[in-house]
């Protein structure tokens, strides 16, 4: 039987990047001693009050269809939150609920881009970006952010890749996997290019509240940007709600109208009891997020300290989020060899960060998504694995 060309556009290397994670989870399920640092899923449970709101909804019979773009009360709460975070005026009409930021990214790409279009995306980029954008038929053009420049975006790199076919720029800030928060100069460069060439900007801000020393700023707040910026956000990371699939898209009202039509045929609304839980999560917002922020920050410190004296390794200290890149080039291994070697000989799973883009060649990504004890043990195992490599290097030289 024949399949559509879509199946080619949604397959690719980024899909196989998860193999090590699946292998680690399978090993753990068999009872093997594996520390899984290969996924961005907070290890702690969703707050009990949020869970109770969902349970109450279920018991009260809130099990029917809901409005496609979400209940008004929740969209109003999201608009208020997003207005506070992004610094632009927003109402419920600028917002639609989606099944996680991932669903929002895909649906937005389908409404903005099509075959023949080019979409610029700074790389390294989150693994699903290529399939989500290319599903629309558009071509994704990666903008290199080399490790030598601390994975920063430059106006020159951006300008070099813009063509008459460019329709948009999609970026995640704070970024996964680099942990960088795009700074004022980087955002200004994107905004200037977007206005000069009449481009959409997709701003994925799922880690926007999980920042450490300095706050994140949304590009939507720059002059002339609100009308061309689509904000994508969710409760997954900030509120430890990955499995609830609650996210939203905030942007121009016309786009929300198109998304309403698309979501009618691809989602048909989120469950009512989930929306009640989301409303509770927004009510408790900073109370919940501040705990997660402090916890990830403490874990970042643990890893930096735990790996500080390991020769041949260098931590790229993240400004936000729940991940850290490790520069493993000193070991002489490829990042894929390192990741699989560490898993097989050290019982720790990390991701080969090259899957996020060529700029991450020689880096692996680990997550702060296990408790302090397991994280410290993982650092010891990483150190032991690197020490075993150093012995092998000495013997062979
Ligand atoms: C940058 C980025 N965007 C979006 C997502 C997906 O988030 P959600 O669970 O809200 O779909 C992730 C998940 O890791 C991510 O890292």
Tab-separated table of C-alpha atoms and ligand atoms in Angstrom:
chain	number	residue	atom	x	y	z
A	1	UNK	CA	0.000	0.000	0.000
A	2	UNK	CA	1.138	3.545	-0.662
A	3	UNK	CA	1.558	6.271	1.965
A	4	UNK	CA	1.505	10.029	1.533
A	5	UNK	CA	4.727	12.029	1.242
A	6	UNK	CA	3.987	13.355	4.735
A	7	UNK	CA	5.385	10.127	6.212
A	8	UNK	CA	8.816	11.015	4.796
A	9	UNK	CA	8.694	14.537	6.216
A	10	UNK	CA	7.869	13.374	9.732
A	11	UNK	CA	10.481	10.592	9.866
A	12	UNK	CA	14.224	11.087	10.246
A	13	UNK	CA	17.219	11.063	12.504
A	14	UNK	CA	15.600	12.964	15.359
A	15	UNK	CA	13.175	10.061	15.800
A	16	UNK	CA	16.014	7.539	16.320
A	17	UNK	CA	17.687	9.872	18.849
A	18	UNK	CA	15.259	8.493	21.441
A	19	UNK	CA	16.496	4.885	20.980
A	20	UNK	CA	18.844	5.186	23.948
A	21	UNK	CA	16.047	6.519	26.126
A	22	UNK	CA	13.735	3.656	25.195
A	23	UNK	CA	16.588	1.176	25.790
A	24	UNK	CA	17.233	2.724	29.232
A	25	UNK	CA	13.545	2.609	30.195
A	26	UNK	CA	13.319	-1.032	29.032
A	27	UNK	CA	16.430	-1.913	31.075
A	28	UNK	CA	14.960	-0.162	34.113
A	29	UNK	CA	11.686	-2.049	33.656
A	30	UNK	CA	13.684	-5.315	33.669
A	31	UNK	CA	15.013	-4.271	37.074
A	32	UNK	CA	18.455	-3.177	35.905
A	33	UNK	CA	20.237	-0.375	37.754
A	34	UNK	CA	19.920	2.480	35.269
A	35	UNK	CA	19.697	6.223	35.994
A	36	UNK	CA	17.599	7.811	33.256
A	37	UNK	CA	18.750	11.334	32.410
A	38	UNK	CA	17.574	11.243	28.815
A	39	UNK	CA	14.155	12.917	28.989
A	40	UNK	CA	12.719	16.258	30.076
A	41	UNK	CA	9.956	14.954	32.285
A	42	UNK	CA	9.983	16.223	35.890
A	43	UNK	CA	10.285	13.272	38.277
A	44	UNK	CA	7.952	14.742	40.901
A	45	UNK	CA	4.163	14.454	40.897
A	46	UNK	CA	1.722	17.172	39.914
A	47	UNK	CA	0.586	19.236	42.915
A	48	UNK	CA	-2.200	17.521	44.891
A	49	UNK	CA	-4.622	20.484	44.623
A	50	UNK	CA	-4.355	20.356	40.838
A	51	UNK	CA	-5.026	16.610	40.836
A	52	UNK	CA	-7.996	17.112	43.146
A	53	UNK	CA	-9.523	19.646	40.772
A	54	UNK	CA	-9.406	17.019	38.003
A	55	UNK	CA	-10.847	14.300	40.238
A	56	UNK	CA	-13.666	16.576	41.344
A	57	UNK	CA	-14.430	17.350	37.715
A	58	UNK	CA	-14.578	13.658	36.850
A	59	UNK	CA	-16.810	12.791	39.796
A	60	UNK	CA	-19.104	15.714	38.965
A	61	UNK	CA	-19.569	14.284	35.468
A	62	UNK	CA	-17.402	16.746	33.553
A	63	UNK	CA	-16.785	14.131	30.876
A	64	UNK	CA	-18.414	15.674	27.807
A	65	UNK	CA	-17.227	17.599	24.778
A	66	UNK	CA	-15.915	21.080	25.468
A	67	UNK	CA	-15.455	24.168	23.239
A	68	UNK	CA	-12.691	23.484	20.693
A	69	UNK	CA	-10.454	26.377	21.735
A	70	UNK	CA	-11.064	25.824	25.459
A	71	UNK	CA	-13.466	27.143	28.085
A	72	UNK	CA	-13.672	30.910	28.325
A	73	UNK	CA	-12.679	31.063	31.997
A	74	UNK	CA	-9.486	29.107	31.332
A	75	UNK	CA	-8.619	31.096	28.198
A	76	UNK	CA	-9.081	34.299	30.193
A	77	UNK	CA	-6.741	32.980	32.903
A	78	UNK	CA	-4.182	31.977	30.259
A	79	UNK	CA	-4.436	35.383	28.566
A	80	UNK	CA	-3.840	37.096	31.920
A	81	UNK	CA	-0.852	34.888	32.697
A	82	UNK	CA	0.648	35.203	29.243
A	83	UNK	CA	0.093	38.975	29.311
A	84	UNK	CA	2.036	39.125	32.569
A	85	UNK	CA	4.842	36.912	31.216
A	86	UNK	CA	5.158	38.398	27.745
A	87	UNK	CA	4.310	41.999	28.564
A	88	UNK	CA	1.720	42.482	25.815
A	89	UNK	CA	-2.035	43.039	26.113
A	90	UNK	CA	-3.942	39.795	25.508
A	91	UNK	CA	-7.550	38.658	25.854
A	92	UNK	CA	-9.175	35.221	25.633
A	93	UNK	CA	-9.722	35.853	21.908
A	94	UNK	CA	-5.957	35.731	21.371
A	95	UNK	CA	-5.693	32.286	22.962
A	96	UNK	CA	-6.516	28.701	22.085
A	97	UNK	CA	-5.935	25.688	24.213
A	98	UNK	CA	-3.944	22.836	22.618
A	99	UNK	CA	-2.800	19.391	23.748
A	100	UNK	CA	0.638	20.573	24.907
A	101	UNK	CA	3.116	22.933	23.280
A	102	UNK	CA	3.963	20.150	20.842
A	103	UNK	CA	0.425	20.098	19.477
A	104	UNK	CA	0.499	23.913	19.351
A	105	UNK	CA	3.732	23.952	17.383
A	106	UNK	CA	2.402	21.464	14.835
A	107	UNK	CA	-0.996	23.126	14.461
A	108	UNK	CA	0.551	26.595	14.138
A	109	UNK	CA	3.016	25.425	11.488
A	110	UNK	CA	0.114	23.932	9.520
A	111	UNK	CA	-1.726	27.290	9.579
A	112	UNK	CA	1.296	29.469	8.713
A	113	UNK	CA	3.506	27.538	6.302
A	114	UNK	CA	3.250	25.425	3.182
A	115	UNK	CA	5.263	23.802	0.410
A	116	UNK	CA	7.788	26.208	-1.085
A	117	UNK	CA	8.187	28.168	2.167
A	118	UNK	CA	11.350	28.239	4.236
A	119	UNK	CA	11.362	28.503	8.012
A	120	UNK	CA	14.536	29.516	9.843
A	121	UNK	CA	15.258	27.681	13.076
A	122	UNK	CA	18.368	28.261	15.193
A	123	UNK	CA	20.179	24.980	15.822
A	124	UNK	CA	20.663	23.120	18.067
A	125	UNK	CA	16.871	22.857	18.252
A	126	UNK	CA	14.373	20.681	20.105
A	127	UNK	CA	14.052	17.308	18.400
A	128	UNK	CA	10.478	17.578	17.135
A	129	UNK	CA	10.918	20.893	15.342
A	130	UNK	CA	11.957	19.416	12.005
A	131	UNK	CA	8.969	17.069	11.706
A	132	UNK	CA	6.500	19.641	13.076
A	133	UNK	CA	7.555	22.318	10.619
A	134	UNK	CA	8.178	20.055	7.656
A	135	UNK	CA	4.786	18.382	8.066
A	136	UNK	CA	3.375	21.639	6.665
A	137	UNK	CA	5.406	21.115	3.480
A	138	UNK	CA	7.818	23.951	4.327
A	139	UNK	CA	11.587	23.460	4.365
A	140	UNK	CA	13.355	23.975	7.673
A	141	UNK	CA	16.568	25.990	7.346
A	142	UNK	CA	18.805	25.532	10.401
A	143	UNK	CA	20.743	28.604	11.545
A	144	UNK	CA	24.054	27.495	13.050
A	145	UNK	CA	24.786	28.660	16.588
A	146	UNK	CA	28.281	27.225	17.037
A	147	UNK	CA	29.518	25.992	20.406
A	148	UNK	CA	32.539	28.280	19.959
A	149	UNK	CA	30.114	31.220	20.267
A	150	UNK	CA	28.381	29.648	23.296
A	151	UNK	CA	25.483	28.596	21.018
A	152	UNK	CA	24.489	32.245	20.554
A	153	UNK	CA	22.481	33.599	17.605
A	154	UNK	CA	24.060	36.343	15.542
A	155	UNK	CA	22.388	38.835	13.211
A	156	UNK	CA	24.923	37.828	10.524
A	157	UNK	CA	24.023	34.125	10.683
A	158	UNK	CA	20.335	35.015	10.462
A	159	UNK	CA	20.700	37.441	7.567
A	160	UNK	CA	22.825	35.010	5.584
A	161	UNK	CA	20.038	32.449	5.369
A	162	UNK	CA	17.034	34.631	4.619
A	163	UNK	CA	15.676	34.297	1.062
A	164	UNK	CA	12.533	35.487	-0.752
A	165	UNK	CA	10.964	32.152	0.286
A	166	UNK	CA	11.507	32.668	4.022
A	167	UNK	CA	8.145	32.882	5.831
A	168	UNK	CA	9.066	32.519	9.475
A	169	UNK	CA	11.531	32.028	12.288
A	170	UNK	CA	10.849	29.496	15.035
A	171	UNK	CA	12.820	29.546	18.243
A	172	UNK	CA	12.627	28.178	21.757
A	173	UNK	CA	13.654	30.594	24.481
A	174	UNK	CA	14.853	29.574	26.988
A	175	UNK	CA	16.346	26.930	24.774
A	176	UNK	CA	16.368	23.175	24.839
A	177	UNK	CA	19.063	21.799	24.721
A	178	UNK	CA	21.470	24.730	25.274
A	179	UNK	CA	19.780	26.244	28.347
A	180	UNK	CA	20.466	29.701	26.884
A	181	UNK	CA	17.950	32.487	27.313
A	182	UNK	CA	17.932	34.556	24.129
A	183	UNK	CA	19.293	37.947	25.157
A	184	UNK	CA	18.214	41.445	24.110
A	185	UNK	CA	20.649	41.601	21.160
A	186	UNK	CA	19.555	38.217	19.819
A	187	UNK	CA	15.851	39.064	20.109
A	188	UNK	CA	16.409	42.459	18.491
A	189	UNK	CA	18.173	40.775	15.556
A	190	UNK	CA	15.279	38.356	15.053
A	191	UNK	CA	12.713	41.164	15.367
A	192	UNK	CA	14.543	43.382	12.872
A	193	UNK	CA	14.787	40.599	10.314
A	194	UNK	CA	11.159	39.553	10.833
A	195	UNK	CA	9.939	43.100	10.244
A	196	UNK	CA	12.202	43.725	7.274
A	197	UNK	CA	11.077	40.524	5.524
A	198	UNK	CA	7.524	40.312	6.874
A	199	UNK	CA	8.063	37.017	8.718
A	200	UNK	CA	6.137	35.160	11.392
A	201	UNK	CA	7.989	34.447	14.620
A	202	UNK	CA	7.082	31.328	16.601
A	203	UNK	CA	8.295	31.782	20.141
A	204	UNK	CA	8.256	28.569	22.168
A	205	UNK	CA	8.475	29.662	25.797
A	206	UNK	CA	7.806	26.423	27.682
A	207	UNK	CA	10.851	27.006	29.925
A	208	UNK	CA	10.136	30.744	30.328
A	209	UNK	CA	9.370	30.477	34.046
A	210	UNK	CA	12.202	28.061	34.842
A	211	UNK	CA	14.985	30.626	34.681
A	212	UNK	CA	17.809	30.904	37.222
A	213	UNK	CA	19.781	34.156	37.519
A	214	UNK	CA	18.002	36.367	35.005
A	215	UNK	CA	14.431	36.505	33.672
A	216	UNK	CA	13.437	35.540	30.167
A	217	UNK	CA	11.944	38.223	27.896
A	218	UNK	CA	9.469	37.509	25.140
A	219	UNK	CA	10.127	38.793	21.636
A	220	UNK	CA	6.399	39.582	21.429
A	221	UNK	CA	6.982	42.659	23.616
A	222	UNK	CA	9.385	44.310	21.156
A	223	UNK	CA	7.832	47.165	19.122
A	224	UNK	CA	5.918	45.902	16.096
A	225	UNK	CA	6.256	42.239	17.088
A	226	UNK	CA	2.940	41.351	18.774
A	227	UNK	CA	1.120	41.175	15.441
A	228	UNK	CA	3.627	38.716	13.932
A	229	UNK	CA	4.543	36.654	16.997
A	230	UNK	CA	2.901	33.393	17.967
A	231	UNK	CA	3.556	32.403	21.568
A	232	UNK	CA	3.584	28.729	22.408
A	233	UNK	CA	3.522	27.634	26.020
A	234	UNK	CA	2.299	24.856	28.302
A	235	UNK	CA	2.020	23.613	31.859
A	236	UNK	CA	4.198	20.566	31.100
A	237	UNK	CA	7.551	21.719	32.431
A	238	UNK	CA	6.724	24.590	34.770
A	239	UNK	CA	3.985	22.721	36.660
A	240	UNK	CA	5.216	19.111	36.301
A	241	UNK	CA	2.214	18.320	34.093
A	242	UNK	CA	3.775	16.662	31.031
A	243	UNK	CA	1.209	13.861	30.988
A	244	UNK	CA	-1.821	16.163	31.212
A	245	UNK	CA	-1.197	17.595	27.742
A	246	UNK	CA	-2.210	21.190	28.471
A	247	UNK	CA	-0.713	23.921	26.341
A	248	UNK	CA	-1.793	27.015	24.489
A	249	UNK	CA	-1.105	29.197	21.508
A	250	UNK	CA	-1.403	32.976	21.931
A	251	UNK	CA	-1.318	35.162	18.841
A	252	UNK	CA	-3.342	37.317	16.455
A	253	UNK	CA	-7.102	36.704	16.609
A	254	UNK	CA	-7.222	35.686	12.928
A	255	UNK	CA	-4.696	32.921	13.548
A	256	UNK	CA	-6.736	31.712	16.538
A	257	UNK	CA	-9.748	31.492	14.202
A	258	UNK	CA	-7.797	29.309	11.757
A	259	UNK	CA	-6.509	27.158	14.606
A	260	UNK	CA	-10.110	26.755	15.807
A	261	UNK	CA	-10.945	25.197	12.433
A	262	UNK	CA	-7.853	22.971	12.432
A	263	UNK	CA	-8.307	21.856	16.046
A	264	UNK	CA	-11.945	21.025	15.298
A	265	UNK	CA	-10.722	18.341	12.910
A	266	UNK	CA	-7.614	17.221	14.821
A	267	UNK	CA	-8.396	17.514	18.540
A	268	UNK	CA	-12.016	18.538	19.257
A	269	UNK	CA	-11.232	20.178	22.580
A	270	UNK	CA	-9.450	19.116	25.753
A	271	UNK	CA	-11.351	17.178	28.453
A	272	UNK	CA	-13.291	19.404	30.861
A	273	UNK	CA	-11.774	17.856	33.997
A	274	UNK	CA	-8.291	18.537	32.603
A	275	UNK	CA	-9.310	22.161	32.028
A	276	UNK	CA	-10.460	22.412	35.665
A	277	UNK	CA	-7.041	21.147	36.757
A	278	UNK	CA	-5.337	23.638	34.429
A	279	UNK	CA	-7.367	26.475	35.930
A	280	UNK	CA	-6.233	25.421	39.407
A	281	UNK	CA	-2.622	25.243	38.163
A	282	UNK	CA	-2.892	28.835	36.921
A	283	UNK	CA	-4.456	29.945	40.205
A	284	UNK	CA	-1.502	28.494	42.133
A	285	UNK	CA	0.943	29.487	39.407
A	286	UNK	CA	4.013	31.100	41.030
A	287	UNK	CA	3.575	29.052	44.208
A	288	UNK	CA	4.138	25.868	42.156
A	289	UNK	CA	6.684	27.214	39.692
A	290	UNK	CA	8.925	28.767	42.335
A	291	UNK	CA	9.398	25.322	43.915
A	292	UNK	CA	10.296	23.717	40.568
A	293	UNK	CA	12.666	26.569	39.756
A	294	UNK	CA	14.490	26.233	43.083
A	295	UNK	CA	14.703	22.474	42.728
A	296	UNK	CA	16.160	22.495	39.206
A	297	UNK	CA	18.575	25.224	40.222
A	298	UNK	CA	19.794	23.149	43.157
A	299	UNK	CA	20.201	20.116	40.888
A	300	UNK	CA	22.119	22.192	38.362
A	301	UNK	CA	24.521	23.090	41.194
A	302	UNK	CA	24.832	19.426	42.165
A	303	UNK	CA	25.804	18.385	38.640
A	304	UNK	CA	28.218	21.275	38.136
A	305	UNK	CA	29.888	20.394	41.435
A	306	UNK	CA	29.753	16.642	40.781
A	307	UNK	CA	31.474	16.945	37.411
A	308	UNK	CA	33.779	19.905	38.135
A	309	UNK	CA	36.890	17.798	38.621
A	310	UNK	CA	36.267	15.291	35.868
A	311	UNK	CA	39.027	15.640	33.322
A	312	UNK	CA	38.059	15.661	29.618
A	313	UNK	CA	34.536	16.961	30.384
A	314	UNK	CA	33.162	20.477	30.471
A	315	UNK	CA	29.687	21.530	31.635
A	316	UNK	CA	27.835	24.179	29.668
A	317	UNK	CA	26.051	25.852	32.541
A	318	UNK	CA	22.397	26.450	31.618
A	319	UNK	CA	20.642	29.759	32.333
A	320	UNK	CA	17.247	28.056	32.455
A	321	UNK	CA	15.376	24.807	32.049
A	322	UNK	CA	16.136	21.302	33.234
A	323	UNK	CA	18.964	20.221	30.977
A	324	UNK	CA	22.713	20.560	30.768
A	325	UNK	CA	25.003	20.029	27.805
A	326	UNK	CA	28.270	18.251	28.498
A	327	UNK	CA	31.189	18.852	26.177
A	328	UNK	CA	32.741	15.405	25.734
A	329	UNK	CA	35.099	16.245	22.863
A	330	UNK	CA	38.083	15.801	25.178
A	331	UNK	CA	37.360	12.071	25.388
A	332	UNK	CA	37.977	11.573	21.672
A	333	UNK	CA	34.643	9.747	21.327
A	334	UNK	CA	31.709	10.855	19.233
A	335	UNK	CA	28.725	11.956	21.287
A	336	UNK	CA	26.868	8.855	20.134
A	337	UNK	CA	29.706	6.547	21.238
A	338	UNK	CA	29.921	8.379	24.558
A	339	UNK	CA	26.169	8.184	25.224
A	340	UNK	CA	25.909	4.467	24.419
A	341	UNK	CA	29.188	3.664	26.211
A	342	UNK	CA	28.004	5.483	29.331
A	343	UNK	CA	24.706	3.630	29.214
A	344	UNK	CA	26.248	0.200	28.641
A	345	UNK	CA	29.215	0.530	31.036
A	346	UNK	CA	27.977	3.136	33.516
A	347	UNK	CA	24.215	2.591	33.674
A	348	UNK	CA	23.349	6.244	32.952
A	349	UNK	CA	21.315	7.304	29.927
A	350	UNK	CA	21.913	10.713	28.329
A	351	UNK	CA	21.042	11.905	24.826
A	352	UNK	CA	23.515	12.330	21.996
A	353	UNK	CA	23.031	16.087	21.591
A	354	UNK	CA	24.140	16.022	17.963
A	355	UNK	CA	20.559	14.928	17.261
A	356	UNK	CA	19.582	18.525	18.164
A	357	UNK	CA	21.833	19.896	15.421
A	358	UNK	CA	25.328	19.832	14.012
A	359	UNK	CA	26.485	22.578	16.401
A	360	UNK	CA	26.123	20.053	19.218
A	361	UNK	CA	28.626	17.618	17.722
A	362	UNK	CA	30.699	16.383	20.670
A	363	UNK	CA	28.052	17.195	23.290
A	364	UNK	CA	25.586	15.059	25.229
A	365	UNK	CA	22.508	16.334	27.059
A	366	UNK	CA	21.560	15.260	30.549
A	367	UNK	CA	18.366	16.127	32.440
A	368	UNK	CA	17.931	17.146	36.075
A	369	UNK	CA	14.945	14.840	36.338
A	370	UNK	CA	15.918	12.444	39.113
A	371	UNK	CA	16.302	13.114	42.849
A	372	UNK	CA	19.456	14.585	44.372
A	373	UNK	CA	20.851	11.231	45.445
A	374	UNK	CA	20.405	9.603	42.038
A	375	UNK	CA	21.804	12.701	40.350
A	376	UNK	CA	24.939	12.645	42.526
A	377	UNK	CA	25.302	8.914	41.862
A	378	UNK	CA	24.951	9.601	38.118
A	379	UNK	CA	27.796	12.138	38.335
A	380	UNK	CA	29.984	9.532	40.064
A	381	UNK	CA	29.194	7.012	37.338
A	382	UNK	CA	29.950	9.562	34.612
A	383	UNK	CA	33.282	10.346	36.318
A	384	UNK	CA	34.091	6.623	36.580
A	385	UNK	CA	33.219	6.066	32.924
A	386	UNK	CA	35.430	8.963	31.833
A	387	UNK	CA	38.229	7.653	34.078
A	388	UNK	CA	37.957	4.270	32.343
A	389	UNK	CA	38.298	6.054	29.014
A	390	UNK	CA	41.366	7.963	30.257
A	391	UNK	CA	42.992	4.631	31.210
A	392	UNK	CA	42.208	3.286	27.727
A	393	UNK	CA	43.703	6.435	26.157
A	394	UNK	CA	46.885	6.100	28.269
A	395	UNK	CA	47.289	2.412	27.461
A	396	UNK	CA	46.897	2.992	23.724
A	397	UNK	CA	49.310	5.975	23.639
B	1	LIG	C1	11.469	23.414	23.567
B	1	LIG	C2	10.322	22.494	23.770
B	1	LIG	N1	9.147	22.793	23.214
B	1	LIG	C3	8.071	21.996	23.372
B	1	LIG	C4	8.158	20.826	24.103
B	1	LIG	C5	6.930	19.984	24.251
B	1	LIG	O1	6.200	20.414	25.374
B	1	LIG	P1	4.729	19.891	25.697
B	1	LIG	O2	4.864	18.773	26.693
B	1	LIG	O3	4.015	21.050	26.269
B	1	LIG	O4	4.130	19.416	24.425
B	1	LIG	C6	9.365	20.470	24.687
B	1	LIG	C7	9.483	19.211	25.442
B	1	LIG	O5	10.553	18.771	25.838
B	1	LIG	C8	10.471	21.324	24.528
B	1	LIG	O6	11.661	21.046	25.087
